[in-house]
Amino acid sequence: MSYLRQRLAAEDQAKALARRLKVKGRPVDVVQIAEMLGINIQVVPLDDELSGMAFTKSGSKFIIVNAAHHMNRRRFTISHEIAHHVLHSEELSGKVHVDKTIFARNSRSTTGEDLFEVEANAFAAELLMPRNELRKVGQIDVNDDDRVAQLAREFRVSSAAMAVRIENLVHRNSNGA
Amino acid sequence: MRSTHASTCVPHTHVWTLTLLGEVAKILEGKPVQTMANDPIYVAFGRAVAARRKELALTQADLASRVGLSRGSVAHVERGSQKVLLHQVVKFAAALELPSARMLIPSMVVAEPVAHAERVELANSKERLTADQRRLIDTLYGSVSR
């Protein structure tokens, strides 16, 4: 079970948000997006295995992100937590959502472990690596490490996140979805 | 799948065991060793320093001259093998263009339990957290404000 339908729906939500906020070009400024959504970001050193948290307190939205992680990883975490605020605010109300190691890969979605996380990862991927921006780049061979690394730098994401994104896009296109 | 998962879950103690084995090898080769495993607080501080330094595209030497330490010391601090004094923490924060030294201070220090910290309910109960992590989350939740 790969939750393909839910992933695509989450991507569409990210795309709609980017359009509404007039987000353009790359790299995407996720901190600014959070600000525009009224979400307060706090950067705090956490245990290495904790990536971030999302919660609402006294009506204010918060994201906490691990200061000890690489900037590109923090950008993915912030996007992932933005997704929780946008997609799952009702389910999360009165609770603190804690993300341990966030997987930018497929392993999690294929186990069907947690729909929220699958949706948040799909949303974050579209926000940071918009399908339309990647399409402009043309055909990308996911096995071309240098090319993947170069694109990762352009979009300010980890190479791992970029590789997964490219794989997912190819998969989706070949599915005719 | 299983092996990937296992590799992400190796407890820190195992890493230390390996580190210590490496130190034993150094003793046998007659190389200088660091006798104690690095204190996690300094390791976390060092990681935060290194992450921020790289973000600013500074070299260890650049940072060293900003804080008035040798490049070697900065390398040790980043590895967590050299302890820092409070005034140095403040210097590091300024050199790394951070608004607050708190951004470099590991959460286990920042998150010293506060009496009135609210007990928070976790949304994702499936994620197994240690007692320390739960305490940290409670405290962070209790302390954040706009």
PDB file of C-alpha atoms in Angstrom:
ATOM      1  CA  MET A   1       0.000   0.000   0.000  1.00  0.00           C
ATOM      2  CA  SER A   2       1.685   3.131  -1.168  1.00  0.00           C
ATOM      3  CA  TYR A   3      -1.082   5.683  -0.567  1.00  0.00           C
ATOM      4  CA  LEU A   4      -0.495   7.014  -4.091  1.00  0.00           C
ATOM      5  CA  ARG A   5      -3.832   8.813  -4.224  1.00  0.00           C
ATOM      6  CA  GLN A   6      -3.264  10.502  -0.842  1.00  0.00           C
ATOM      7  CA  ARG A   7       0.278  11.483  -1.824  1.00  0.00           C
ATOM      8  CA  LEU A   8      -0.898  13.156  -4.995  1.00  0.00           C
ATOM      9  CA  ALA A   9      -3.658  14.953  -3.092  1.00  0.00           C
ATOM     10  CA  ALA A  10      -1.099  16.247  -0.565  1.00  0.00           C
ATOM     11  CA  GLU A  11       1.127  17.428  -3.431  1.00  0.00           C
ATOM     12  CA  ASP A  12      -1.818  19.271  -4.939  1.00  0.00           C
ATOM     13  CA  GLN A  13      -2.384  21.025  -1.612  1.00  0.00           C
ATOM     14  CA  ALA A  14       1.259  22.142  -1.551  1.00  0.00           C
ATOM     15  CA  LYS A  15       0.977  23.364  -5.123  1.00  0.00           C
ATOM     16  CA  ALA A  16      -2.185  25.304  -4.302  1.00  0.00           C
ATOM     17  CA  LEU A  17      -0.493  26.856  -1.275  1.00  0.00           C
ATOM     18  CA  ALA A  18       2.542  27.916  -3.325  1.00  0.00           C
ATOM     19  CA  ARG A  19       0.236  29.471  -5.904  1.00  0.00           C
ATOM     20  CA  ARG A  20      -1.758  31.298  -3.240  1.00  0.00           C
ATOM     21  CA  LEU A  21       1.406  32.672  -1.611  1.00  0.00           C
ATOM     22  CA  LYS A  22       2.941  33.467  -5.020  1.00  0.00           C
ATOM     23  CA  VAL A  23       6.032  31.375  -4.313  1.00  0.00           C
ATOM     24  CA  LYS A  24       8.356  31.436  -7.315  1.00  0.00           C
ATOM     25  CA  GLY A  25      11.734  30.157  -8.463  1.00  0.00           C
ATOM     26  CA  ARG A  26      14.229  28.149  -6.481  1.00  0.00           C
ATOM     27  CA  PRO A  27      15.348  27.593  -3.843  1.00  0.00           C
ATOM     28  CA  VAL A  28      12.010  28.053  -2.132  1.00  0.00           C
ATOM     29  CA  ASP A  29      12.138  30.131   1.041  1.00  0.00           C
ATOM     30  CA  VAL A  30      10.321  27.804   3.447  1.00  0.00           C
ATOM     31  CA  VAL A  31      10.932  30.063   6.435  1.00  0.00           C
ATOM     32  CA  GLN A  32       9.134  32.866   4.658  1.00  0.00           C
ATOM     33  CA  ILE A  33       6.277  30.523   3.770  1.00  0.00           C
ATOM     34  CA  ALA A  34       5.938  29.605   7.445  1.00  0.00           C
ATOM     35  CA  GLU A  35       5.936  33.288   8.359  1.00  0.00           C
ATOM     36  CA  MET A  36       3.231  34.037   5.809  1.00  0.00           C
ATOM     37  CA  LEU A  37       1.153  31.276   7.389  1.00  0.00           C
ATOM     38  CA  GLY A  38       1.667  32.784  10.825  1.00  0.00           C
ATOM     39  CA  ILE A  39       3.770  29.862  11.994  1.00  0.00           C
ATOM     40  CA  ASN A  40       6.547  30.613  14.476  1.00  0.00           C
ATOM     41  CA  ILE A  41       9.782  28.689  13.907  1.00  0.00           C
ATOM     42  CA  GLN A  42      12.176  27.993  16.755  1.00  0.00           C
ATOM     43  CA  VAL A  43      15.580  26.472  16.085  1.00  0.00           C
ATOM     44  CA  VAL A  44      16.747  24.470  19.073  1.00  0.00           C
ATOM     45  CA  PRO A  45      19.453  21.807  19.350  1.00  0.00           C
ATOM     46  CA  LEU A  46      17.700  18.480  19.956  1.00  0.00           C
ATOM     47  CA  ASP A  47      18.826  14.892  20.199  1.00  0.00           C
ATOM     48  CA  ASP A  48      20.094  13.841  16.807  1.00  0.00           C
ATOM     49  CA  GLU A  49      17.199  11.459  16.204  1.00  0.00           C
ATOM     50  CA  LEU A  50      14.559  14.169  16.693  1.00  0.00           C
ATOM     51  CA  SER A  51      13.946  16.211  13.554  1.00  0.00           C
ATOM     52  CA  GLY A  52      11.187  18.541  14.534  1.00  0.00           C
ATOM     53  CA  MET A  53       7.871  19.218  16.208  1.00  0.00           C
ATOM     54  CA  ALA A  54       4.596  20.862  15.224  1.00  0.00           C
ATOM     55  CA  PHE A  55       1.953  22.127  17.612  1.00  0.00           C
ATOM     56  CA  THR A  56      -0.417  24.944  18.428  1.00  0.00           C
ATOM     57  CA  LYS A  57      -0.269  26.716  21.769  1.00  0.00           C
ATOM     58  CA  SER A  58      -2.665  29.414  22.931  1.00  0.00           C
ATOM     59  CA  GLY A  59      -3.806  29.844  19.341  1.00  0.00           C
ATOM     60  CA  SER A  60      -0.267  30.313  17.976  1.00  0.00           C
ATOM     61  CA  LYS A  61       1.280  27.815  15.608  1.00  0.00           C
ATOM     62  CA  PHE A  62       4.790  26.584  16.276  1.00  0.00           C
ATOM     63  CA  ILE A  63       7.441  24.560  14.519  1.00  0.00           C
ATOM     64  CA  ILE A  64      10.529  23.445  16.383  1.00  0.00           C
ATOM     65  CA  VAL A  65      13.449  22.277  14.274  1.00  0.00           C
ATOM     66  CA  ASN A  66      16.714  20.653  15.311  1.00  0.00           C
ATOM     67  CA  ALA A  67      19.548  23.217  15.137  1.00  0.00           C
ATOM     68  CA  ALA A  68      22.123  20.444  14.989  1.00  0.00           C
ATOM     69  CA  HIS A  69      20.933  19.175  11.611  1.00  0.00           C
ATOM     70  CA  HIS A  70      22.276  20.373   8.267  1.00  0.00           C
ATOM     71  CA  MET A  71      20.471  23.352   6.789  1.00  0.00           C
ATOM     72  CA  ASN A  72      19.087  21.336   3.880  1.00  0.00           C
ATOM     73  CA  ARG A  73      17.691  18.782   6.252  1.00  0.00           C
ATOM     74  CA  ARG A  74      16.173  21.541   8.387  1.00  0.00           C
ATOM     75  CA  ARG A  75      14.491  22.926   5.269  1.00  0.00           C
ATOM     76  CA  PHE A  76      12.859  19.558   4.659  1.00  0.00           C
ATOM     77  CA  THR A  77      11.849  19.269   8.313  1.00  0.00           C
ATOM     78  CA  ILE A  78      10.319  22.761   8.279  1.00  0.00           C
ATOM     79  CA  SER A  79       8.386  21.934   5.095  1.00  0.00           C
ATOM     80  CA  HIS A  80       7.251  18.645   6.627  1.00  0.00           C
ATOM     81  CA  GLU A  81       6.029  20.429   9.771  1.00  0.00           C
ATOM     82  CA  ILE A  82       4.315  23.124   7.681  1.00  0.00           C
ATOM     83  CA  ALA A  83       2.468  20.242   6.041  1.00  0.00           C
ATOM     84  CA  HIS A  84       1.235  19.006   9.413  1.00  0.00           C
ATOM     85  CA  HIS A  85      -0.055  22.494  10.226  1.00  0.00           C
ATOM     86  CA  VAL A  86      -1.760  22.843   6.848  1.00  0.00           C
ATOM     87  CA  LEU A  87      -3.093  19.304   6.383  1.00  0.00           C
ATOM     88  CA  HIS A  88      -3.566  17.941   9.878  1.00  0.00           C
ATOM     89  CA  SER A  89      -4.398  20.896  12.122  1.00  0.00           C
ATOM     90  CA  GLU A  90      -7.669  19.367  13.301  1.00  0.00           C
ATOM     91  CA  GLU A  91      -6.176  16.008  14.165  1.00  0.00           C
ATOM     92  CA  LEU A  92      -3.264  17.653  15.948  1.00  0.00           C
ATOM     93  CA  SER A  93      -5.233  20.134  18.012  1.00  0.00           C
ATOM     94  CA  GLY A  94      -4.266  19.947  21.675  1.00  0.00           C
ATOM     95  CA  LYS A  95      -1.376  17.659  20.867  1.00  0.00           C
ATOM     96  CA  VAL A  96       2.301  17.981  20.137  1.00  0.00           C
ATOM     97  CA  HIS A  97       3.424  16.200  17.010  1.00  0.00           C
ATOM     98  CA  VAL A  98       7.013  15.005  17.295  1.00  0.00           C
ATOM     99  CA  ASP A  99       8.945  13.760  14.283  1.00  0.00           C
ATOM    100  CA  LYS A 100      11.822  11.445  14.824  1.00  0.00           C
ATOM    101  CA  THR A 101      14.061  10.895  11.798  1.00  0.00           C
ATOM    102  CA  ILE A 102      12.002  12.062   8.842  1.00  0.00           C
ATOM    103  CA  PHE A 103      12.370   9.803   5.878  1.00  0.00           C
ATOM    104  CA  ALA A 104      12.535  11.519   2.561  1.00  0.00           C
ATOM    105  CA  ARG A 105      12.452   8.150   0.926  1.00  0.00           C
ATOM    106  CA  ASN A 106       9.806   5.649   0.096  1.00  0.00           C
ATOM    107  CA  SER A 107      10.455   3.103   2.808  1.00  0.00           C
ATOM    108  CA  ARG A 108       7.905   4.610   5.083  1.00  0.00           C
ATOM    109  CA  SER A 109       5.169   4.959   2.540  1.00  0.00           C
ATOM    110  CA  THR A 110       5.564   1.406   1.307  1.00  0.00           C
ATOM    111  CA  THR A 111       5.073   0.032   4.793  1.00  0.00           C
ATOM    112  CA  GLY A 112       1.968   2.187   5.041  1.00  0.00           C
ATOM    113  CA  GLU A 113       3.078   2.964   8.556  1.00  0.00           C
ATOM    114  CA  ASP A 114       1.556   6.328   8.948  1.00  0.00           C
ATOM    115  CA  LEU A 115      -0.623   8.169   6.468  1.00  0.00           C
ATOM    116  CA  PHE A 116       0.035  11.557   8.096  1.00  0.00           C
ATOM    117  CA  GLU A 117       3.761  11.178   7.564  1.00  0.00           C
ATOM    118  CA  VAL A 118       3.327  10.032   3.971  1.00  0.00           C
ATOM    119  CA  GLU A 119       1.156  13.052   3.259  1.00  0.00           C
ATOM    120  CA  ALA A 120       3.536  15.438   5.024  1.00  0.00           C
ATOM    121  CA  ASN A 121       6.518  14.087   3.069  1.00  0.00           C
ATOM    122  CA  ALA A 122       4.686  14.398  -0.248  1.00  0.00           C
ATOM    123  CA  PHE A 123       3.598  17.941   0.598  1.00  0.00           C
ATOM    124  CA  ALA A 124       7.141  18.892   1.653  1.00  0.00           C
ATOM    125  CA  ALA A 125       8.646  17.378  -1.496  1.00  0.00           C
ATOM    126  CA  GLU A 126       6.307  19.349  -3.751  1.00  0.00           C
ATOM    127  CA  LEU A 127       6.884  22.549  -1.784  1.00  0.00           C
ATOM    128  CA  LEU A 128      10.703  22.289  -1.982  1.00  0.00           C
ATOM    129  CA  MET A 129      11.003  20.548  -5.351  1.00  0.00           C
ATOM    130  CA  PRO A 130       7.940  21.614  -7.340  1.00  0.00           C
ATOM    131  CA  ARG A 131       7.043  19.264 -10.155  1.00  0.00           C
ATOM    132  CA  ASN A 132       6.800  22.170 -12.602  1.00  0.00           C
ATOM    133  CA  GLU A 133      10.271  23.435 -11.714  1.00  0.00           C
ATOM    134  CA  LEU A 134      11.749  19.960 -12.125  1.00  0.00           C
ATOM    135  CA  ARG A 135       9.974  19.502 -15.425  1.00  0.00           C
ATOM    136  CA  LYS A 136      11.837  22.555 -16.773  1.00  0.00           C
ATOM    137  CA  VAL A 137      15.073  20.708 -16.023  1.00  0.00           C
ATOM    138  CA  GLY A 138      14.169  17.922 -18.428  1.00  0.00           C
ATOM    139  CA  GLN A 139      14.995  14.239 -18.217  1.00  0.00           C
ATOM    140  CA  ILE A 140      17.055  13.356 -15.174  1.00  0.00           C
ATOM    141  CA  ASP A 141      18.798  10.058 -14.655  1.00  0.00           C
ATOM    142  CA  VAL A 142      18.421   9.219 -10.983  1.00  0.00           C
ATOM    143  CA  ASN A 143      21.633   7.173 -11.148  1.00  0.00           C
ATOM    144  CA  ASP A 144      23.651  10.200 -12.266  1.00  0.00           C
ATOM    145  CA  ASP A 145      24.938  11.150  -8.809  1.00  0.00           C
ATOM    146  CA  ASP A 146      26.625  14.371  -9.937  1.00  0.00           C
ATOM    147  CA  ARG A 147      23.495  15.596 -11.660  1.00  0.00           C
ATOM    148  CA  VAL A 148      21.329  14.723  -8.648  1.00  0.00           C
ATOM    149  CA  ALA A 149      23.784  16.477  -6.316  1.00  0.00           C
ATOM    150  CA  GLN A 150      23.810  19.549  -8.538  1.00  0.00           C
ATOM    151  CA  LEU A 151      20.013  19.735  -8.560  1.00  0.00           C
ATOM    152  CA  ALA A 152      19.963  19.157  -4.795  1.00  0.00           C
ATOM    153  CA  ARG A 153      22.209  22.208  -4.403  1.00  0.00           C
ATOM    154  CA  GLU A 154      19.985  24.298  -6.642  1.00  0.00           C
ATOM    155  CA  PHE A 155      16.891  23.420  -4.642  1.00  0.00           C
ATOM    156  CA  ARG A 156      18.790  23.369  -1.327  1.00  0.00           C
ATOM    157  CA  VAL A 157      17.699  19.887  -0.374  1.00  0.00           C
ATOM    158  CA  SER A 158      19.689  16.775   0.449  1.00  0.00           C
ATOM    159  CA  SER A 159      20.764  14.588  -2.452  1.00  0.00           C
ATOM    160  CA  ALA A 160      18.748  11.771  -0.889  1.00  0.00           C
ATOM    161  CA  ALA A 161      15.570  13.858  -0.918  1.00  0.00           C
ATOM    162  CA  MET A 162      16.195  14.892  -4.529  1.00  0.00           C
ATOM    163  CA  ALA A 163      16.810  11.306  -5.659  1.00  0.00           C
ATOM    164  CA  VAL A 164      13.549  10.148  -4.094  1.00  0.00           C
ATOM    165  CA  ARG A 165      11.704  13.043  -5.661  1.00  0.00           C
ATOM    166  CA  ILE A 166      13.010  12.237  -9.128  1.00  0.00           C
ATOM    167  CA  GLU A 167      12.132   8.572  -8.695  1.00  0.00           C
ATOM    168  CA  ASN A 168       8.620   9.439  -7.580  1.00  0.00           C
ATOM    169  CA  LEU A 169       8.072  11.774 -10.511  1.00  0.00           C
ATOM    170  CA  VAL A 170       9.194   9.154 -12.999  1.00  0.00           C
ATOM    171  CA  HIS A 171       6.991   6.607 -11.285  1.00  0.00           C
ATOM    172  CA  ARG A 172       3.997   8.903 -11.412  1.00  0.00           C
ATOM    173  CA  ASN A 173       4.494   9.779 -15.064  1.00  0.00           C
ATOM    174  CA  SER A 174       4.884   6.159 -16.090  1.00  0.00           C
ATOM    175  CA  ASN A 175       1.670   5.393 -14.236  1.00  0.00           C
ATOM    176  CA  GLY A 176      -0.079   7.983 -16.312  1.00  0.00           C
ATOM    177  CA  ALA A 177      -1.291   9.488 -13.055  1.00  0.00           C
TER     178      ALA A 177
ATOM    179  CA  MET B   1      14.060  -2.531   4.850  1.00  0.00           C
ATOM    180  CA  ARG B   2      14.926  -4.185   8.136  1.00  0.00           C
ATOM    181  CA  SER B   3      18.613  -3.472   7.858  1.00  0.00           C
ATOM    182  CA  THR B   4      18.065   0.186   6.956  1.00  0.00           C
ATOM    183  CA  HIS B   5      15.871   0.569   9.972  1.00  0.00           C
ATOM    184  CA  ALA B   6      18.358  -1.123  12.256  1.00  0.00           C
ATOM    185  CA  SER B   7      21.175   1.120  11.109  1.00  0.00           C
ATOM    186  CA  THR B   8      19.222   4.234  12.053  1.00  0.00           C
ATOM    187  CA  CYS B   9      18.516   2.838  15.497  1.00  0.00           C
ATOM    188  CA  VAL B  10      21.993   1.918  16.678  1.00  0.00           C
ATOM    189  CA  PRO B  11      22.176   3.173  20.250  1.00  0.00           C
ATOM    190  CA  HIS B  12      24.872   5.741  20.905  1.00  0.00           C
ATOM    191  CA  THR B  13      26.555   3.424  23.369  1.00  0.00           C
ATOM    192  CA  HIS B  14      27.441   1.109  20.487  1.00  0.00           C
ATOM    193  CA  VAL B  15      29.066   3.958  18.622  1.00  0.00           C
ATOM    194  CA  TRP B  16      31.041   4.796  21.706  1.00  0.00           C
ATOM    195  CA  THR B  17      32.107   1.217  22.089  1.00  0.00           C
ATOM    196  CA  LEU B  18      33.500   1.382  18.574  1.00  0.00           C
ATOM    197  CA  THR B  19      35.154   4.706  19.337  1.00  0.00           C
ATOM    198  CA  LEU B  20      36.772   3.221  22.408  1.00  0.00           C
ATOM    199  CA  LEU B  21      37.992   0.237  20.425  1.00  0.00           C
ATOM    200  CA  GLY B  22      39.573   2.718  18.039  1.00  0.00           C
ATOM    201  CA  GLU B  23      41.266   4.416  20.986  1.00  0.00           C
ATOM    202  CA  VAL B  24      42.632   1.071  22.175  1.00  0.00           C
ATOM    203  CA  ALA B  25      44.118   0.560  18.712  1.00  0.00           C
ATOM    204  CA  LYS B  26      45.794   3.959  18.988  1.00  0.00           C
ATOM    205  CA  ILE B  27      47.308   3.043  22.353  1.00  0.00           C
ATOM    206  CA  LEU B  28      48.714  -0.104  20.764  1.00  0.00           C
ATOM    207  CA  GLU B  29      50.185   1.992  17.967  1.00  0.00           C
ATOM    208  CA  GLY B  30      51.609   4.454  20.460  1.00  0.00           C
ATOM    209  CA  LYS B  31      49.491   7.359  19.200  1.00  0.00           C
ATOM    210  CA  PRO B  32      48.055  10.057  21.476  1.00  0.00           C
ATOM    211  CA  VAL B  33      44.566   9.205  22.665  1.00  0.00           C
ATOM    212  CA  GLN B  34      41.658  10.886  24.149  1.00  0.00           C
ATOM    213  CA  THR B  35      40.917   8.912  27.227  1.00  0.00           C
ATOM    214  CA  MET B  36      37.269   9.700  27.775  1.00  0.00           C
ATOM    215  CA  ALA B  37      34.293   9.188  25.500  1.00  0.00           C
ATOM    216  CA  ASN B  38      32.961  12.564  24.503  1.00  0.00           C
ATOM    217  CA  ASP B  39      30.256  13.981  26.744  1.00  0.00           C
ATOM    218  CA  PRO B  40      27.012  14.113  24.717  1.00  0.00           C
ATOM    219  CA  ILE B  41      26.376  17.698  25.766  1.00  0.00           C
ATOM    220  CA  TYR B  42      29.618  18.839  24.145  1.00  0.00           C
ATOM    221  CA  VAL B  43      29.030  16.616  21.143  1.00  0.00           C
ATOM    222  CA  ALA B  44      25.628  18.251  20.624  1.00  0.00           C
ATOM    223  CA  PHE B  45      27.128  21.725  21.118  1.00  0.00           C
ATOM    224  CA  GLY B  46      29.907  20.905  18.650  1.00  0.00           C
ATOM    225  CA  ARG B  47      27.442  19.661  16.061  1.00  0.00           C
ATOM    226  CA  ALA B  48      25.391  22.820  16.359  1.00  0.00           C
ATOM    227  CA  VAL B  49      28.558  24.925  15.949  1.00  0.00           C
ATOM    228  CA  ALA B  50      29.708  22.929  12.910  1.00  0.00           C
ATOM    229  CA  ALA B  51      26.270  22.988  11.251  1.00  0.00           C
ATOM    230  CA  ARG B  52      25.993  26.752  11.654  1.00  0.00           C
ATOM    231  CA  ARG B  53      29.586  27.337  10.530  1.00  0.00           C
ATOM    232  CA  LYS B  54      28.973  25.392   7.328  1.00  0.00           C
ATOM    233  CA  GLU B  55      25.762  27.307   6.788  1.00  0.00           C
ATOM    234  CA  LEU B  56      27.795  30.527   6.858  1.00  0.00           C
ATOM    235  CA  ALA B  57      30.388  28.891   4.576  1.00  0.00           C
ATOM    236  CA  LEU B  58      33.133  29.552   7.118  1.00  0.00           C
ATOM    237  CA  THR B  59      36.197  27.354   7.502  1.00  0.00           C
ATOM    238  CA  GLN B  60      37.303  26.147  10.920  1.00  0.00           C
ATOM    239  CA  ALA B  61      40.193  28.610  10.609  1.00  0.00           C
ATOM    240  CA  ASP B  62      37.786  31.502   9.917  1.00  0.00           C
ATOM    241  CA  LEU B  63      35.755  30.617  12.966  1.00  0.00           C
ATOM    242  CA  ALA B  64      38.893  30.141  15.069  1.00  0.00           C
ATOM    243  CA  SER B  65      40.075  33.671  14.355  1.00  0.00           C
ATOM    244  CA  ARG B  66      36.641  35.057  15.171  1.00  0.00           C
ATOM    245  CA  VAL B  67      36.525  33.379  18.577  1.00  0.00           C
ATOM    246  CA  GLY B  68      40.210  33.698  19.340  1.00  0.00           C
ATOM    247  CA  LEU B  69      41.027  29.974  19.461  1.00  0.00           C
ATOM    248  CA  SER B  70      43.326  27.845  17.346  1.00  0.00           C
ATOM    249  CA  ARG B  71      41.884  25.944  14.387  1.00  0.00           C
ATOM    250  CA  GLY B  72      42.716  22.722  16.199  1.00  0.00           C
ATOM    251  CA  SER B  73      40.690  23.780  19.220  1.00  0.00           C
ATOM    252  CA  VAL B  74      37.713  24.610  17.034  1.00  0.00           C
ATOM    253  CA  ALA B  75      37.988  21.165  15.445  1.00  0.00           C
ATOM    254  CA  HIS B  76      38.032  19.589  18.906  1.00  0.00           C
ATOM    255  CA  VAL B  77      35.072  21.678  20.050  1.00  0.00           C
ATOM    256  CA  GLU B  78      33.100  20.658  16.964  1.00  0.00           C
ATOM    257  CA  ARG B  79      33.869  17.015  17.695  1.00  0.00           C
ATOM    258  CA  GLY B  80      32.805  17.460  21.300  1.00  0.00           C
ATOM    259  CA  SER B  81      36.217  16.442  22.576  1.00  0.00           C
ATOM    260  CA  GLN B  82      37.067  19.862  24.005  1.00  0.00           C
ATOM    261  CA  LYS B  83      34.944  21.465  26.677  1.00  0.00           C
ATOM    262  CA  VAL B  84      34.008  25.107  26.390  1.00  0.00           C
ATOM    263  CA  LEU B  85      33.607  27.828  28.993  1.00  0.00           C
ATOM    264  CA  LEU B  86      30.554  30.026  29.210  1.00  0.00           C
ATOM    265  CA  HIS B  87      32.258  33.117  27.768  1.00  0.00           C
ATOM    266  CA  GLN B  88      33.387  30.971  24.836  1.00  0.00           C
ATOM    267  CA  VAL B  89      29.823  29.823  24.223  1.00  0.00           C
ATOM    268  CA  VAL B  90      28.799  33.467  23.986  1.00  0.00           C
ATOM    269  CA  LYS B  91      31.733  34.196  21.652  1.00  0.00           C
ATOM    270  CA  PHE B  92      30.817  31.241  19.432  1.00  0.00           C
ATOM    271  CA  ALA B  93      27.230  32.466  19.182  1.00  0.00           C
ATOM    272  CA  ALA B  94      28.381  35.969  18.195  1.00  0.00           C
ATOM    273  CA  ALA B  95      30.962  34.641  15.736  1.00  0.00           C
ATOM    274  CA  LEU B  96      28.286  32.457  14.174  1.00  0.00           C
ATOM    275  CA  GLU B  97      25.977  35.457  13.839  1.00  0.00           C
ATOM    276  CA  LEU B  98      23.293  33.942  16.030  1.00  0.00           C
ATOM    277  CA  PRO B  99      20.880  36.194  17.911  1.00  0.00           C
ATOM    278  CA  SER B 100      21.085  34.028  21.017  1.00  0.00           C
ATOM    279  CA  ALA B 101      23.699  31.733  22.542  1.00  0.00           C
ATOM    280  CA  ARG B 102      20.759  29.499  23.429  1.00  0.00           C
ATOM    281  CA  MET B 103      20.635  28.325  19.830  1.00  0.00           C
ATOM    282  CA  LEU B 104      23.904  26.503  20.415  1.00  0.00           C
ATOM    283  CA  ILE B 105      23.100  25.084  23.819  1.00  0.00           C
ATOM    284  CA  PRO B 106      21.980  21.463  23.729  1.00  0.00           C
ATOM    285  CA  SER B 107      18.376  20.811  24.593  1.00  0.00           C
ATOM    286  CA  MET B 108      19.233  18.645  27.572  1.00  0.00           C
ATOM    287  CA  VAL B 109      20.538  21.812  29.199  1.00  0.00           C
ATOM    288  CA  VAL B 110      17.923  24.212  27.852  1.00  0.00           C
ATOM    289  CA  ALA B 111      15.233  21.767  28.808  1.00  0.00           C
ATOM    290  CA  GLU B 112      15.998  21.434  32.501  1.00  0.00           C
ATOM    291  CA  PRO B 113      12.534  20.461  33.754  1.00  0.00           C
ATOM    292  CA  VAL B 114      10.439  23.441  34.746  1.00  0.00           C
ATOM    293  CA  ALA B 115       8.007  22.987  37.614  1.00  0.00           C
ATOM    294  CA  HIS B 116       5.023  24.365  35.721  1.00  0.00           C
ATOM    295  CA  ALA B 117       5.810  22.652  32.404  1.00  0.00           C
ATOM    296  CA  GLU B 118       2.569  21.423  30.981  1.00  0.00           C
ATOM    297  CA  ARG B 119       2.212  17.747  30.397  1.00  0.00           C
ATOM    298  CA  VAL B 120       1.535  17.493  26.701  1.00  0.00           C
ATOM    299  CA  GLU B 121      -0.194  14.780  24.820  1.00  0.00           C
ATOM    300  CA  LEU B 122       1.766  13.427  21.894  1.00  0.00           C
ATOM    301  CA  ALA B 123      -0.083  13.102  18.637  1.00  0.00           C
ATOM    302  CA  ASN B 124       1.991  10.274  17.283  1.00  0.00           C
ATOM    303  CA  SER B 125       2.054   7.753  20.075  1.00  0.00           C
ATOM    304  CA  LYS B 126       3.593   5.167  17.773  1.00  0.00           C
ATOM    305  CA  GLU B 127       6.884   7.052  17.802  1.00  0.00           C
ATOM    306  CA  ARG B 128       8.799   5.666  20.737  1.00  0.00           C
ATOM    307  CA  LEU B 129      10.438   8.381  22.741  1.00  0.00           C
ATOM    308  CA  THR B 130      12.727   8.071  25.713  1.00  0.00           C
ATOM    309  CA  ALA B 131      11.770   9.549  29.071  1.00  0.00           C
ATOM    310  CA  ASP B 132      14.374  12.295  28.522  1.00  0.00           C
ATOM    311  CA  GLN B 133      12.933  13.147  25.130  1.00  0.00           C
ATOM    312  CA  ARG B 134       9.425  13.331  26.584  1.00  0.00           C
ATOM    313  CA  ARG B 135      10.627  15.616  29.358  1.00  0.00           C
ATOM    314  CA  LEU B 136      12.380  17.794  26.797  1.00  0.00           C
ATOM    315  CA  ILE B 137       9.235  18.040  24.702  1.00  0.00           C
ATOM    316  CA  ASP B 138       7.126  18.971  27.728  1.00  0.00           C
ATOM    317  CA  THR B 139       9.602  21.666  28.645  1.00  0.00           C
ATOM    318  CA  LEU B 140       9.944  23.054  25.144  1.00  0.00           C
ATOM    319  CA  TYR B 141       6.183  23.200  24.889  1.00  0.00           C
ATOM    320  CA  GLY B 142       6.010  24.975  28.225  1.00  0.00           C
ATOM    321  CA  SER B 143       8.703  27.503  27.333  1.00  0.00           C
ATOM    322  CA  VAL B 144       7.880  28.588  23.782  1.00  0.00           C
ATOM    323  CA  SER B 145       6.231  31.892  23.160  1.00  0.00           C
ATOM    324  CA  ARG B 146       6.016  34.198  20.205  1.00  0.00           C
TER     325      ARG B 146
END
